[in-house]
Amino acid sequence: MSVLKKILLLLLLVLMGIQFIRPVRNESGQLLSTDITKTFNIPDSVLNVLKMSCYDCHSNNTNYPFYVNIEPVGWILNNHIKNGKDKLNFSDFGSYSQRRQMSKFKSIASQIQDDKMPISSYLILHKKAVLSSGNKELIINWANKTRDSLSSNQ
């Protein structure tokens, strides 16, 4: 057996072996009392856009695509979700301090306005998550209006 065949065989065995190492899924299936929808009034039009483009990485309930079962793709998606939830988690939004909520609303508006969210690597495989200019404006206006209402309550 040639060296190349041995390397390919070893690579195949490694790929087969890593299929058994799977990350825990982000699927609580629950709507917590701290969910942003329980804390703030979100028009259905805004909520639909948030769920389509943001919730997979920024909530406790991810809708997984079929290819998540192929490692290392599942690990990469898990890393995206972990990083996304570390920065903003809509499921825990009600537990944030008012100051942090205001900061997050400001960040939501600026990240979308600057085309930093959704991240480009996510959009490669999730074409439905691409935000139209109308959807961007919808979220930015809602985030700014909600932040302004919070600041006027201080």
JSON list of N, CA and C in Angstrom, two decimals, residues 106-135:
[
{"chain": "A", "resi": 106, "resn": "LYS", "atom": "N", "xyz": [-28.74, 49.42, 21.01]},
{"chain": "A", "resi": 106, "resn": "LYS", "atom": "CA", "xyz": [-27.84, 50.27, 20.22]},
{"chain": "A", "resi": 106, "resn": "LYS", "atom": "C", "xyz": [-26.94, 49.41, 19.33]},
{"chain": "A", "resi": 107, "resn": "SER", "atom": "N", "xyz": [-26.44, 48.33, 19.89]},
{"chain": "A", "resi": 107, "resn": "SER", "atom": "CA", "xyz": [-25.57, 47.42, 19.14]},
{"chain": "A", "resi": 107, "resn": "SER", "atom": "C", "xyz": [-26.31, 46.72, 18.02]},
{"chain": "A", "resi": 108, "resn": "ILE", "atom": "N", "xyz": [-27.56, 46.31, 18.27]},
{"chain": "A", "resi": 108, "resn": "ILE", "atom": "CA", "xyz": [-28.36, 45.67, 17.23]},
{"chain": "A", "resi": 108, "resn": "ILE", "atom": "C", "xyz": [-28.48, 46.62, 16.03]},
{"chain": "A", "resi": 109, "resn": "ALA", "atom": "N", "xyz": [-28.86, 47.87, 16.32]},
{"chain": "A", "resi": 109, "resn": "ALA", "atom": "CA", "xyz": [-29.05, 48.85, 15.24]},
{"chain": "A", "resi": 109, "resn": "ALA", "atom": "C", "xyz": [-27.74, 49.10, 14.49]},
{"chain": "A", "resi": 110, "resn": "SER", "atom": "N", "xyz": [-26.65, 49.27, 15.20]},
{"chain": "A", "resi": 110, "resn": "SER", "atom": "CA", "xyz": [-25.38, 49.60, 14.54]},
{"chain": "A", "resi": 110, "resn": "SER", "atom": "C", "xyz": [-24.82, 48.39, 13.76]},
{"chain": "A", "resi": 111, "resn": "GLN", "atom": "N", "xyz": [-24.94, 47.19, 14.33]},
{"chain": "A", "resi": 111, "resn": "GLN", "atom": "CA", "xyz": [-24.44, 45.99, 13.64]},
{"chain": "A", "resi": 111, "resn": "GLN", "atom": "C", "xyz": [-25.18, 45.76, 12.32]},
{"chain": "A", "resi": 112, "resn": "ILE", "atom": "N", "xyz": [-26.48, 45.99, 12.34]},
{"chain": "A", "resi": 112, "resn": "ILE", "atom": "CA", "xyz": [-27.26, 45.78, 11.11]},
{"chain": "A", "resi": 112, "resn": "ILE", "atom": "C", "xyz": [-27.00, 46.91, 10.12]},
{"chain": "A", "resi": 113, "resn": "GLN", "atom": "N", "xyz": [-26.93, 48.12, 10.62]},
{"chain": "A", "resi": 113, "resn": "GLN", "atom": "CA", "xyz": [-26.66, 49.26, 9.73]},
{"chain": "A", "resi": 113, "resn": "GLN", "atom": "C", "xyz": [-25.30, 49.12, 9.05]},
{"chain": "A", "resi": 114, "resn": "ASP", "atom": "N", "xyz": [-24.32, 48.60, 9.76]},
{"chain": "A", "resi": 114, "resn": "ASP", "atom": "CA", "xyz": [-22.97, 48.44, 9.22]},
{"chain": "A", "resi": 114, "resn": "ASP", "atom": "C", "xyz": [-22.78, 47.11, 8.48]},
{"chain": "A", "resi": 115, "resn": "ASP", "atom": "N", "xyz": [-23.85, 46.36, 8.28]},
{"chain": "A", "resi": 115, "resn": "ASP", "atom": "CA", "xyz": [-23.82, 45.06, 7.59]},
{"chain": "A", "resi": 115, "resn": "ASP", "atom": "C", "xyz": [-22.88, 44.05, 8.25]},
{"chain": "A", "resi": 116, "resn": "LYS", "atom": "N", "xyz": [-22.77, 44.12, 9.56]},
{"chain": "A", "resi": 116, "resn": "LYS", "atom": "CA", "xyz": [-21.95, 43.15, 10.29]},
{"chain": "A", "resi": 116, "resn": "LYS", "atom": "C", "xyz": [-22.77, 41.94, 10.74]},
{"chain": "A", "resi": 117, "resn": "MET", "atom": "N", "xyz": [-24.08, 42.11, 10.76]},
{"chain": "A", "resi": 117, "resn": "MET", "atom": "CA", "xyz": [-24.98, 41.02, 11.14]},
{"chain": "A", "resi": 117, "resn": "MET", "atom": "C", "xyz": [-26.10, 40.90, 10.12]},
{"chain": "A", "resi": 118, "resn": "PRO", "atom": "N", "xyz": [-26.55, 39.71, 9.84]},
{"chain": "A", "resi": 118, "resn": "PRO", "atom": "CA", "xyz": [-25.93, 38.42, 10.16]},
{"chain": "A", "resi": 118, "resn": "PRO", "atom": "C", "xyz": [-24.55, 38.30, 9.51]},
{"chain": "A", "resi": 119, "resn": "ILE", "atom": "N", "xyz": [-23.70, 37.52, 10.13]},
{"chain": "A", "resi": 119, "resn": "ILE", "atom": "CA", "xyz": [-22.33, 37.39, 9.63]},
{"chain": "A", "resi": 119, "resn": "ILE", "atom": "C", "xyz": [-22.32, 36.71, 8.27]},
{"chain": "A", "resi": 120, "resn": "SER", "atom": "N", "xyz": [-21.35, 37.09, 7.47]},
{"chain": "A", "resi": 120, "resn": "SER", "atom": "CA", "xyz": [-21.29, 36.61, 6.08]},
{"chain": "A", "resi": 120, "resn": "SER", "atom": "C", "xyz": [-21.15, 35.09, 5.99]},
{"chain": "A", "resi": 121, "resn": "SER", "atom": "N", "xyz": [-20.41, 34.47, 6.89]},
{"chain": "A", "resi": 121, "resn": "SER", "atom": "CA", "xyz": [-20.25, 33.02, 6.82]},
{"chain": "A", "resi": 121, "resn": "SER", "atom": "C", "xyz": [-21.58, 32.31, 7.09]},
{"chain": "A", "resi": 122, "resn": "TYR", "atom": "N", "xyz": [-22.45, 32.91, 7.88]},
{"chain": "A", "resi": 122, "resn": "TYR", "atom": "CA", "xyz": [-23.78, 32.34, 8.13]},
{"chain": "A", "resi": 122, "resn": "TYR", "atom": "C", "xyz": [-24.66, 32.47, 6.89]},
{"chain": "A", "resi": 123, "resn": "LEU", "atom": "N", "xyz": [-24.51, 33.60, 6.21]},
{"chain": "A", "resi": 123, "resn": "LEU", "atom": "CA", "xyz": [-25.37, 33.87, 5.06]},
{"chain": "A", "resi": 123, "resn": "LEU", "atom": "C", "xyz": [-25.05, 32.99, 3.86]},
{"chain": "A", "resi": 124, "resn": "ILE", "atom": "N", "xyz": [-23.85, 32.42, 3.82]},
{"chain": "A", "resi": 124, "resn": "ILE", "atom": "CA", "xyz": [-23.49, 31.55, 2.69]},
{"chain": "A", "resi": 124, "resn": "ILE", "atom": "C", "xyz": [-24.47, 30.39, 2.58]},
{"chain": "A", "resi": 125, "resn": "LEU", "atom": "N", "xyz": [-24.81, 29.80, 3.70]},
{"chain": "A", "resi": 125, "resn": "LEU", "atom": "CA", "xyz": [-25.70, 28.64, 3.69]},
{"chain": "A", "resi": 125, "resn": "LEU", "atom": "C", "xyz": [-27.14, 28.95, 4.12]},
{"chain": "A", "resi": 126, "resn": "HIS", "atom": "N", "xyz": [-27.38, 30.18, 4.55]},
{"chain": "A", "resi": 126, "resn": "HIS", "atom": "CA", "xyz": [-28.72, 30.55, 5.02]},
{"chain": "A", "resi": 126, "resn": "HIS", "atom": "C", "xyz": [-29.19, 31.79, 4.24]},
{"chain": "A", "resi": 127, "resn": "LYS", "atom": "N", "xyz": [-29.54, 31.58, 3.01]},
{"chain": "A", "resi": 127, "resn": "LYS", "atom": "CA", "xyz": [-29.94, 32.69, 2.13]},
{"chain": "A", "resi": 127, "resn": "LYS", "atom": "C", "xyz": [-31.20, 33.40, 2.63]},
{"chain": "A", "resi": 128, "resn": "LYS", "atom": "N", "xyz": [-32.07, 32.68, 3.34]},
{"chain": "A", "resi": 128, "resn": "LYS", "atom": "CA", "xyz": [-33.29, 33.31, 3.86]},
{"chain": "A", "resi": 128, "resn": "LYS", "atom": "C", "xyz": [-32.99, 34.32, 4.95]},
{"chain": "A", "resi": 129, "resn": "ALA", "atom": "N", "xyz": [-31.80, 34.25, 5.53]},
{"chain": "A", "resi": 129, "resn": "ALA", "atom": "CA", "xyz": [-31.44, 35.17, 6.62]},
{"chain": "A", "resi": 129, "resn": "ALA", "atom": "C", "xyz": [-30.92, 36.50, 6.12]},
{"chain": "A", "resi": 130, "resn": "VAL", "atom": "N", "xyz": [-30.70, 36.61, 4.81]},
{"chain": "A", "resi": 130, "resn": "VAL", "atom": "CA", "xyz": [-30.22, 37.88, 4.26]},
{"chain": "A", "resi": 130, "resn": "VAL", "atom": "C", "xyz": [-31.28, 38.95, 4.51]},
{"chain": "A", "resi": 131, "resn": "LEU", "atom": "N", "xyz": [-30.85, 40.08, 5.04]},
{"chain": "A", "resi": 131, "resn": "LEU", "atom": "CA", "xyz": [-31.77, 41.17, 5.35]},
{"chain": "A", "resi": 131, "resn": "LEU", "atom": "C", "xyz": [-31.91, 42.11, 4.15]},
{"chain": "A", "resi": 132, "resn": "SER", "atom": "N", "xyz": [-33.14, 42.34, 3.74]},
{"chain": "A", "resi": 132, "resn": "SER", "atom": "CA", "xyz": [-33.38, 43.34, 2.69]},
{"chain": "A", "resi": 132, "resn": "SER", "atom": "C", "xyz": [-33.21, 44.72, 3.32]},
{"chain": "A", "resi": 133, "resn": "SER", "atom": "N", "xyz": [-33.12, 45.73, 2.48]},
{"chain": "A", "resi": 133, "resn": "SER", "atom": "CA", "xyz": [-32.98, 47.08, 3.03]},
{"chain": "A", "resi": 133, "resn": "SER", "atom": "C", "xyz": [-34.21, 47.46, 3.86]},
{"chain": "A", "resi": 134, "resn": "GLY", "atom": "N", "xyz": [-35.38, 46.98, 3.45]},
{"chain": "A", "resi": 134, "resn": "GLY", "atom": "CA", "xyz": [-36.60, 47.25, 4.21]},
{"chain": "A", "resi": 134, "resn": "GLY", "atom": "C", "xyz": [-36.58, 46.57, 5.57]},
{"chain": "A", "resi": 135, "resn": "ASN", "atom": "N", "xyz": [-36.10, 45.32, 5.61]},
{"chain": "A", "resi": 135, "resn": "ASN", "atom": "CA", "xyz": [-36.02, 44.60, 6.89]},
{"chain": "A", "resi": 135, "resn": "ASN", "atom": "C", "xyz": [-34.96, 45.21, 7.81]}
]
